[in-house]
JSON list of C-alpha atoms in Angstrom, two decimals:
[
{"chain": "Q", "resi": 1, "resn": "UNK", "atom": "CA", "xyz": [52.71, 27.72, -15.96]},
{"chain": "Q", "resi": 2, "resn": "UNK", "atom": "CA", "xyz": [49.40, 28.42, -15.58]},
{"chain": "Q", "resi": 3, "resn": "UNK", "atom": "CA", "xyz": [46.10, 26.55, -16.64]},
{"chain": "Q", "resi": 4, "resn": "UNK", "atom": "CA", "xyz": [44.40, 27.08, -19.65]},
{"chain": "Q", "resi": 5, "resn": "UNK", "atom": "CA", "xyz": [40.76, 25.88, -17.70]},
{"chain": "Q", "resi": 6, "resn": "UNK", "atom": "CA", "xyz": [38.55, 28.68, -17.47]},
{"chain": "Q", "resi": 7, "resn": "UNK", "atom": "CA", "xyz": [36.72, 28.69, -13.91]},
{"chain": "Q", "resi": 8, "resn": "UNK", "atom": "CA", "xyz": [32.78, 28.32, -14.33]},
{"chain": "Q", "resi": 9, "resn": "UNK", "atom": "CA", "xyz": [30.74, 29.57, -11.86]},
{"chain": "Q", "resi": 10, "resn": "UNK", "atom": "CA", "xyz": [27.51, 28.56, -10.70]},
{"chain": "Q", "resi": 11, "resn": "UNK", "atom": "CA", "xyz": [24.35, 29.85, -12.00]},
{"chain": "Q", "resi": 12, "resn": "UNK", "atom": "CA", "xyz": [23.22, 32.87, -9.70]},
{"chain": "Q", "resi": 13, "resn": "UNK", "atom": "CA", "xyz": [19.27, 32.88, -8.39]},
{"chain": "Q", "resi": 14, "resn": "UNK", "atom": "CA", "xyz": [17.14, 35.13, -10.29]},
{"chain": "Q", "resi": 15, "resn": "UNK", "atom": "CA", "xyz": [16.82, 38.84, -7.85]},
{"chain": "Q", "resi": 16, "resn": "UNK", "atom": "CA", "xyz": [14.00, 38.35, -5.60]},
{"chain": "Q", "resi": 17, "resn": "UNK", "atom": "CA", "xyz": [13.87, 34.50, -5.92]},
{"chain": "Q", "resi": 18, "resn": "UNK", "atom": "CA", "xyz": [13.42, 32.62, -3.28]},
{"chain": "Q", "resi": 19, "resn": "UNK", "atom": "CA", "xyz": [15.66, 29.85, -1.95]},
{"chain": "Q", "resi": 20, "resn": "UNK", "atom": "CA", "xyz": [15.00, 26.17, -2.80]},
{"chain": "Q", "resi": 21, "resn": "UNK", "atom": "CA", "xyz": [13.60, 24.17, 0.32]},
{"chain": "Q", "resi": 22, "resn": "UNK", "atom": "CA", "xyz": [12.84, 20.97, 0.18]},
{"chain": "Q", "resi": 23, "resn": "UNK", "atom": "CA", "xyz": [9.00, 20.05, 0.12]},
{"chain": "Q", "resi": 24, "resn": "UNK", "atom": "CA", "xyz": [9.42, 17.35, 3.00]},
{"chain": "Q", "resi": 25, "resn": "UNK", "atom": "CA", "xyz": [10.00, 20.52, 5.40]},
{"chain": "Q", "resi": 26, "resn": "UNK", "atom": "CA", "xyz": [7.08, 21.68, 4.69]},
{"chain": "Q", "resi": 27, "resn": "UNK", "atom": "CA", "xyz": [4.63, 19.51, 4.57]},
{"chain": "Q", "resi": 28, "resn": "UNK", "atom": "CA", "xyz": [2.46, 19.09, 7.69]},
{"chain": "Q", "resi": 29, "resn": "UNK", "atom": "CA", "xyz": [3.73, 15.87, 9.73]},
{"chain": "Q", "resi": 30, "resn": "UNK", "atom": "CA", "xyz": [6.26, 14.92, 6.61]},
{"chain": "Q", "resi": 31, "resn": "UNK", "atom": "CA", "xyz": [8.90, 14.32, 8.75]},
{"chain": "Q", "resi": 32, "resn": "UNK", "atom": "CA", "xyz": [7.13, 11.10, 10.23]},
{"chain": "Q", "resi": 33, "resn": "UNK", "atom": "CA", "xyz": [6.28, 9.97, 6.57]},
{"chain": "Q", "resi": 34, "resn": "UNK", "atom": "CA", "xyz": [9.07, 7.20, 6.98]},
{"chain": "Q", "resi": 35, "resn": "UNK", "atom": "CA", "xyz": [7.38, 5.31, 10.05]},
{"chain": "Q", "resi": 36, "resn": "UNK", "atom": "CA", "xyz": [3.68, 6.18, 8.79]},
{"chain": "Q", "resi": 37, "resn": "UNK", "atom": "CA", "xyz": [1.84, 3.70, 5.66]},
{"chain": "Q", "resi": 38, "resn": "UNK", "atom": "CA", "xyz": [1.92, 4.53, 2.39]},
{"chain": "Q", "resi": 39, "resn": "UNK", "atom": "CA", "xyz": [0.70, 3.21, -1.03]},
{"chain": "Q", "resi": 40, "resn": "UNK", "atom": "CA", "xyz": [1.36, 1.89, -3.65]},
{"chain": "Q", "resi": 41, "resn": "UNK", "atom": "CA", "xyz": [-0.90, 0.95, -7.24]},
{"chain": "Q", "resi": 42, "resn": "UNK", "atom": "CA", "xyz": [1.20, -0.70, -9.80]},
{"chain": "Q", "resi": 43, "resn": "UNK", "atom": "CA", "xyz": [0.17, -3.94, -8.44]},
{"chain": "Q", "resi": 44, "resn": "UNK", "atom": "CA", "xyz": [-3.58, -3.18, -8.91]},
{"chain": "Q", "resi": 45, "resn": "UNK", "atom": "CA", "xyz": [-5.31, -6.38, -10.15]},
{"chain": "Q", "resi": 46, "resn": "UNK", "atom": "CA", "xyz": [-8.20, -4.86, -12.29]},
{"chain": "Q", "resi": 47, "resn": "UNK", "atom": "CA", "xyz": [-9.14, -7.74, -14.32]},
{"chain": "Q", "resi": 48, "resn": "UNK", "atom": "CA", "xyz": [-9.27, -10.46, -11.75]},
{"chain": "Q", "resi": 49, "resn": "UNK", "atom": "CA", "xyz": [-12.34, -12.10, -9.33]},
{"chain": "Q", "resi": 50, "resn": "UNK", "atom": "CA", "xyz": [-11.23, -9.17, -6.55]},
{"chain": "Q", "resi": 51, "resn": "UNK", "atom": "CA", "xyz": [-10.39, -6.53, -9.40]},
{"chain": "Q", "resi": 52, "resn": "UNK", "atom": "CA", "xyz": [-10.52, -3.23, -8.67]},
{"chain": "Q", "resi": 53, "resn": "UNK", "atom": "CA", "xyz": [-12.86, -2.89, -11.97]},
{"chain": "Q", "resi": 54, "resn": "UNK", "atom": "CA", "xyz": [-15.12, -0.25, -12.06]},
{"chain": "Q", "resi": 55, "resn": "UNK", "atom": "CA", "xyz": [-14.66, 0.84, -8.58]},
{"chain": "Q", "resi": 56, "resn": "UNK", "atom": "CA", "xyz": [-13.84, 4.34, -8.13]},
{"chain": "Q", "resi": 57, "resn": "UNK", "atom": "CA", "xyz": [-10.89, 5.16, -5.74]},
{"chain": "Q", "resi": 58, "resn": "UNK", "atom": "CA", "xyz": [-13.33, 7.77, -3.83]},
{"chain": "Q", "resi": 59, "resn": "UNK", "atom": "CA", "xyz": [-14.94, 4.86, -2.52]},
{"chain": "Q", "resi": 60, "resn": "UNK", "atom": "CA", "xyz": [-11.75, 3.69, -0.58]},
{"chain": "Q", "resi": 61, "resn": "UNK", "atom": "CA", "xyz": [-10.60, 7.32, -0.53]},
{"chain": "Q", "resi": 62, "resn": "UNK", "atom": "CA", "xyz": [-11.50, 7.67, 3.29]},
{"chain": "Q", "resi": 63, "resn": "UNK", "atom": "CA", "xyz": [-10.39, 4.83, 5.15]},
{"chain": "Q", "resi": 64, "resn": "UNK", "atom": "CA", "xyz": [-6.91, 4.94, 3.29]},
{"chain": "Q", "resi": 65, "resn": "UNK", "atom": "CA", "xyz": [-6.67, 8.58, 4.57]},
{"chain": "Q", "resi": 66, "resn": "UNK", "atom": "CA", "xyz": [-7.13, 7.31, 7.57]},
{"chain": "Q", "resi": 67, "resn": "UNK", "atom": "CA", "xyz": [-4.86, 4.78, 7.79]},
{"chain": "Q", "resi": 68, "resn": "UNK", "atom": "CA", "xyz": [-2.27, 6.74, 6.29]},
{"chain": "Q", "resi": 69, "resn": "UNK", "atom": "CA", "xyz": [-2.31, 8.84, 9.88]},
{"chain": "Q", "resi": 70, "resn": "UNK", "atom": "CA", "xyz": [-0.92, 5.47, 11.32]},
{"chain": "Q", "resi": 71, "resn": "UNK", "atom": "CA", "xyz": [2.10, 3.90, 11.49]},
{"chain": "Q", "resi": 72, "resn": "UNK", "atom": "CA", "xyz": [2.66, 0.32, 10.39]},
{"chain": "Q", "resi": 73, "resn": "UNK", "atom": "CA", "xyz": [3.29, -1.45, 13.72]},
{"chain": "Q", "resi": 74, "resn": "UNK", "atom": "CA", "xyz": [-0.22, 0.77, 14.88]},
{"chain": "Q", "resi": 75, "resn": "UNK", "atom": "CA", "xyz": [-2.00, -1.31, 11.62]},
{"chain": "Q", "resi": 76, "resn": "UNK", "atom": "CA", "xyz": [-0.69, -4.52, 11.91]},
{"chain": "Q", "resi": 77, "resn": "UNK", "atom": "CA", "xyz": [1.52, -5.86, 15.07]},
{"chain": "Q", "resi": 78, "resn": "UNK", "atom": "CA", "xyz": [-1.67, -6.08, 17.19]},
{"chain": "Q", "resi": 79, "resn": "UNK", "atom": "CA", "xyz": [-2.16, -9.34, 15.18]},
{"chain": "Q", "resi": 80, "resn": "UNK", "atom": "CA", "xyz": [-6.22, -8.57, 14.84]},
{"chain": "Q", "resi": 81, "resn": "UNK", "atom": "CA", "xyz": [-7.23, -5.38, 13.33]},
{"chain": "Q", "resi": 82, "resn": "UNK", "atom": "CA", "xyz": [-7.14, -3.38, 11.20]},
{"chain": "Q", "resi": 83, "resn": "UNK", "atom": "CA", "xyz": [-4.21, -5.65, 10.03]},
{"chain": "Q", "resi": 84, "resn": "UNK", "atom": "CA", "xyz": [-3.30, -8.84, 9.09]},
{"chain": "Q", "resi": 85, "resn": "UNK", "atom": "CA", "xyz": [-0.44, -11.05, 7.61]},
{"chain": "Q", "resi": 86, "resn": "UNK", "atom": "CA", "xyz": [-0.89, -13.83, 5.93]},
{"chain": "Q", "resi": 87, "resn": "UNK", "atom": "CA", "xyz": [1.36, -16.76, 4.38]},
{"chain": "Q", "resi": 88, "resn": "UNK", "atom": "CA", "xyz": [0.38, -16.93, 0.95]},
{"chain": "Q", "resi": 89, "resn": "UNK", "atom": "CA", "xyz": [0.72, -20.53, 1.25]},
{"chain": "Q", "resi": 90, "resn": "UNK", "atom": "CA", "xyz": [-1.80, -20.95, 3.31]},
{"chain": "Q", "resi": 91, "resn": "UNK", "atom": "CA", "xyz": [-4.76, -19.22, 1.39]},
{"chain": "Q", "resi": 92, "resn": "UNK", "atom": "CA", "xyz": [-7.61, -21.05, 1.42]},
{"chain": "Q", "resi": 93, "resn": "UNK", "atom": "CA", "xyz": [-8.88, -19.89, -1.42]},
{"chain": "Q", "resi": 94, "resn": "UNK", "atom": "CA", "xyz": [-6.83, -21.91, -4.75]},
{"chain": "Q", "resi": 95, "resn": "UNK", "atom": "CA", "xyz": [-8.39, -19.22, -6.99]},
{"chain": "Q", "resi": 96, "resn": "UNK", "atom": "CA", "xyz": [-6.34, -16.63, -5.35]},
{"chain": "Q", "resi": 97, "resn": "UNK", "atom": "CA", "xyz": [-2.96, -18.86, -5.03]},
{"chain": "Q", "resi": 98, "resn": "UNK", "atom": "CA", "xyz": [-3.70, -19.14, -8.70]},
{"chain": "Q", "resi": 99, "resn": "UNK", "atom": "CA", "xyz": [-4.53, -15.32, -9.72]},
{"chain": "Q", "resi": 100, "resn": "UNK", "atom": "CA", "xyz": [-1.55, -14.36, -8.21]},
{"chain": "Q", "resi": 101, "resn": "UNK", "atom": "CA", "xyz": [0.69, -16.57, -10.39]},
{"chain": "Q", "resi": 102, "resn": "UNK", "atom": "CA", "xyz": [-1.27, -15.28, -13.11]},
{"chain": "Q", "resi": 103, "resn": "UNK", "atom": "CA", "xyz": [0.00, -11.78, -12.37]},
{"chain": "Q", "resi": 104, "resn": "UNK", "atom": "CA", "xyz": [3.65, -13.07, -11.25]},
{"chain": "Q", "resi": 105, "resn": "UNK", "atom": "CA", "xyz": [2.92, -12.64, -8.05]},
{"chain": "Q", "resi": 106, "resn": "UNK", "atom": "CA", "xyz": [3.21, -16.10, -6.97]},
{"chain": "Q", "resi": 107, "resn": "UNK", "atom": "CA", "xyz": [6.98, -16.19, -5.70]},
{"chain": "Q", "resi": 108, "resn": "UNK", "atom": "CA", "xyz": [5.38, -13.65, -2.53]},
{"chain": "Q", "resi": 109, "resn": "UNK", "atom": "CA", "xyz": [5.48, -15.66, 0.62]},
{"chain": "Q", "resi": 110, "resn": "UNK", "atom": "CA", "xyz": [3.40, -13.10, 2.93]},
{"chain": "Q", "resi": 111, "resn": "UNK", "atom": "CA", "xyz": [0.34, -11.20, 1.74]},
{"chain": "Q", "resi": 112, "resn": "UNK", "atom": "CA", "xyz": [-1.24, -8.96, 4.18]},
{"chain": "Q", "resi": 113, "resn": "UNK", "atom": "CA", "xyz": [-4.29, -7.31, 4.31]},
{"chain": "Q", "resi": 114, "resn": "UNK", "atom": "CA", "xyz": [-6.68, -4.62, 6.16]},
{"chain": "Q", "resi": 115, "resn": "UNK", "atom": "CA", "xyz": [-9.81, -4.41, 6.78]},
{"chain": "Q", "resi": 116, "resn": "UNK", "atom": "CA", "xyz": [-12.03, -1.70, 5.90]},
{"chain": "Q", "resi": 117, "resn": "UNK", "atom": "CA", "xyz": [-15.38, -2.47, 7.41]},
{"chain": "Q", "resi": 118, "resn": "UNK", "atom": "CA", "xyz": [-17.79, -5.53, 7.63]},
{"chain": "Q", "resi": 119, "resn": "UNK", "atom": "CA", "xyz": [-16.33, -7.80, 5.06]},
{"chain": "Q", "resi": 120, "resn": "UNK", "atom": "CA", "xyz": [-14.88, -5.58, 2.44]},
{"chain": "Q", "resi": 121, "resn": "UNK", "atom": "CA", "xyz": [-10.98, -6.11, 2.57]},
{"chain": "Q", "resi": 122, "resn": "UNK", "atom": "CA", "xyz": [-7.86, -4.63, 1.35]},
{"chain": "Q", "resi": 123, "resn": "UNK", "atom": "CA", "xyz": [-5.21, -7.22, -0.02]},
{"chain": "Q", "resi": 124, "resn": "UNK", "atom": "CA", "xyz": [-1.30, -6.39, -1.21]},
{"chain": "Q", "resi": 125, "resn": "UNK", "atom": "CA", "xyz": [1.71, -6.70, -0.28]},
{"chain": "Q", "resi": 126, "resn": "UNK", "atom": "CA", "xyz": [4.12, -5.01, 2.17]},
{"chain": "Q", "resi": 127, "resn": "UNK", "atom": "CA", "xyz": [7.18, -3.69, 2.11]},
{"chain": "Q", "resi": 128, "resn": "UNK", "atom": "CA", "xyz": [8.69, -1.60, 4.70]},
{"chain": "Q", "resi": 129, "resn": "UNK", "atom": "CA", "xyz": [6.24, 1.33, 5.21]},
{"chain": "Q", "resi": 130, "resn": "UNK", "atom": "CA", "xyz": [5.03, 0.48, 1.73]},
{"chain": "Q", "resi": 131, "resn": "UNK", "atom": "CA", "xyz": [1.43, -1.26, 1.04]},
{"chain": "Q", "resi": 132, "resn": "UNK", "atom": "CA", "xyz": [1.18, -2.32, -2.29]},
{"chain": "Q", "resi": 133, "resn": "UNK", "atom": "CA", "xyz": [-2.94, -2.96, -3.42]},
{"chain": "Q", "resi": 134, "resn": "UNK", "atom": "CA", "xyz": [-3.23, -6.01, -5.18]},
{"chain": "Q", "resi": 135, "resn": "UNK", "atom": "CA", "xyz": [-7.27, -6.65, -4.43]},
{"chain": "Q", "resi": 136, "resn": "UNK", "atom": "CA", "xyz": [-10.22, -4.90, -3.46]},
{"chain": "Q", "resi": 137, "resn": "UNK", "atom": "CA", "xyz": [-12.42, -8.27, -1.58]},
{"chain": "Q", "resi": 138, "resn": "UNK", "atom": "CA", "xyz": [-16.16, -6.65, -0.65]},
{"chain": "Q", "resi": 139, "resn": "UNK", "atom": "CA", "xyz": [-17.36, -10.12, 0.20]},
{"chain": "Q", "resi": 140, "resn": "UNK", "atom": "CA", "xyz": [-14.13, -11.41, 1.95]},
{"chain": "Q", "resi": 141, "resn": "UNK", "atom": "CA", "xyz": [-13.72, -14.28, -0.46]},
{"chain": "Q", "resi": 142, "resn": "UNK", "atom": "CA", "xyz": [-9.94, -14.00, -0.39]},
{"chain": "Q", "resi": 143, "resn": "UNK", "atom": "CA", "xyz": [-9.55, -15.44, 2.94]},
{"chain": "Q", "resi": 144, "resn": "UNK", "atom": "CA", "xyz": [-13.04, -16.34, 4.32]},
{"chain": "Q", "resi": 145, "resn": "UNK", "atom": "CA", "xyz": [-13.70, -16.00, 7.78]},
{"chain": "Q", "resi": 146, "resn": "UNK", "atom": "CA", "xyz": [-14.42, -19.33, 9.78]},
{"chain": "Q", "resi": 147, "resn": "UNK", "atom": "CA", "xyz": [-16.51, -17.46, 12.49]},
{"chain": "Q", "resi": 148, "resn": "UNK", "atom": "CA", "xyz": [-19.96, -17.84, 11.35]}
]
């Protein structure tokens, strides 16, 4: 007996159309996205002593461009710069151990950081290839240095 299931078949591509391919092919150096930094911004403290506030991201805009042509052990497994991790237990700074509760941050054991020039710093967190911004520090007050 045969089946009463009509066959449907798939949807053909409008004449002249052209075939779906994927964006990651074509994007210039895509295919190392995986190994190279990226960001992240839900994180973004913008009410806090190292809010982002009124900064605008064009001010930033150039130095995270150019880290984003690096991969993550390039930024941070040379254990100076431009990369650092820290344990967040160790922050000498108790206003920062605190803000981060405040933002329910405070179960993170390592915060890292990078620096952008002179003092002004970059702190988040990071996961796999993945930098999440938590604080922009202009005055490195997060983690002062003891060089003086």
């Amino acid at each position: 007996m045969g089946s009463n299931k009509k066959k449907v078949s798939a949807p053909k591509a409008a004449k002249g159309a052209k075939p779906f391919v994927a964006s990651r092919s074509l994007l210039p150096r895509a295919e190392t996205s995986d190994s190279r930094i990226a960001w992240r911004f839900c994180h973004v403290d913008h009410a806090g002593p190292w809010g982002f506030g009124d900064l605008t991201f064009a001010q930033i805009m150039d130095k995270l461009q150019a880290f984003e042509s690096m991969t993550c052990r390039e930024i941070f497994d040379n254990g100076e710069e431009p990369g650092k991790h820290y344990d967040v237990a160790n922050l000498p700074n108790r206003v920062a151990i605190d803000r981060l509760e405040e933002l329910t941050l405070g179960d993170m054991t390592k915060i890292s950081r990078l620096r952008l020039g002179g003092k002004i710093r970059l702190y988040g967190f990071l996961e796999g290839n993945v930098f999440h911004l938590v604080w922009w520090d202009p005055e490195h007050q997060v983690w002062p240095s003891t060089r003086r």
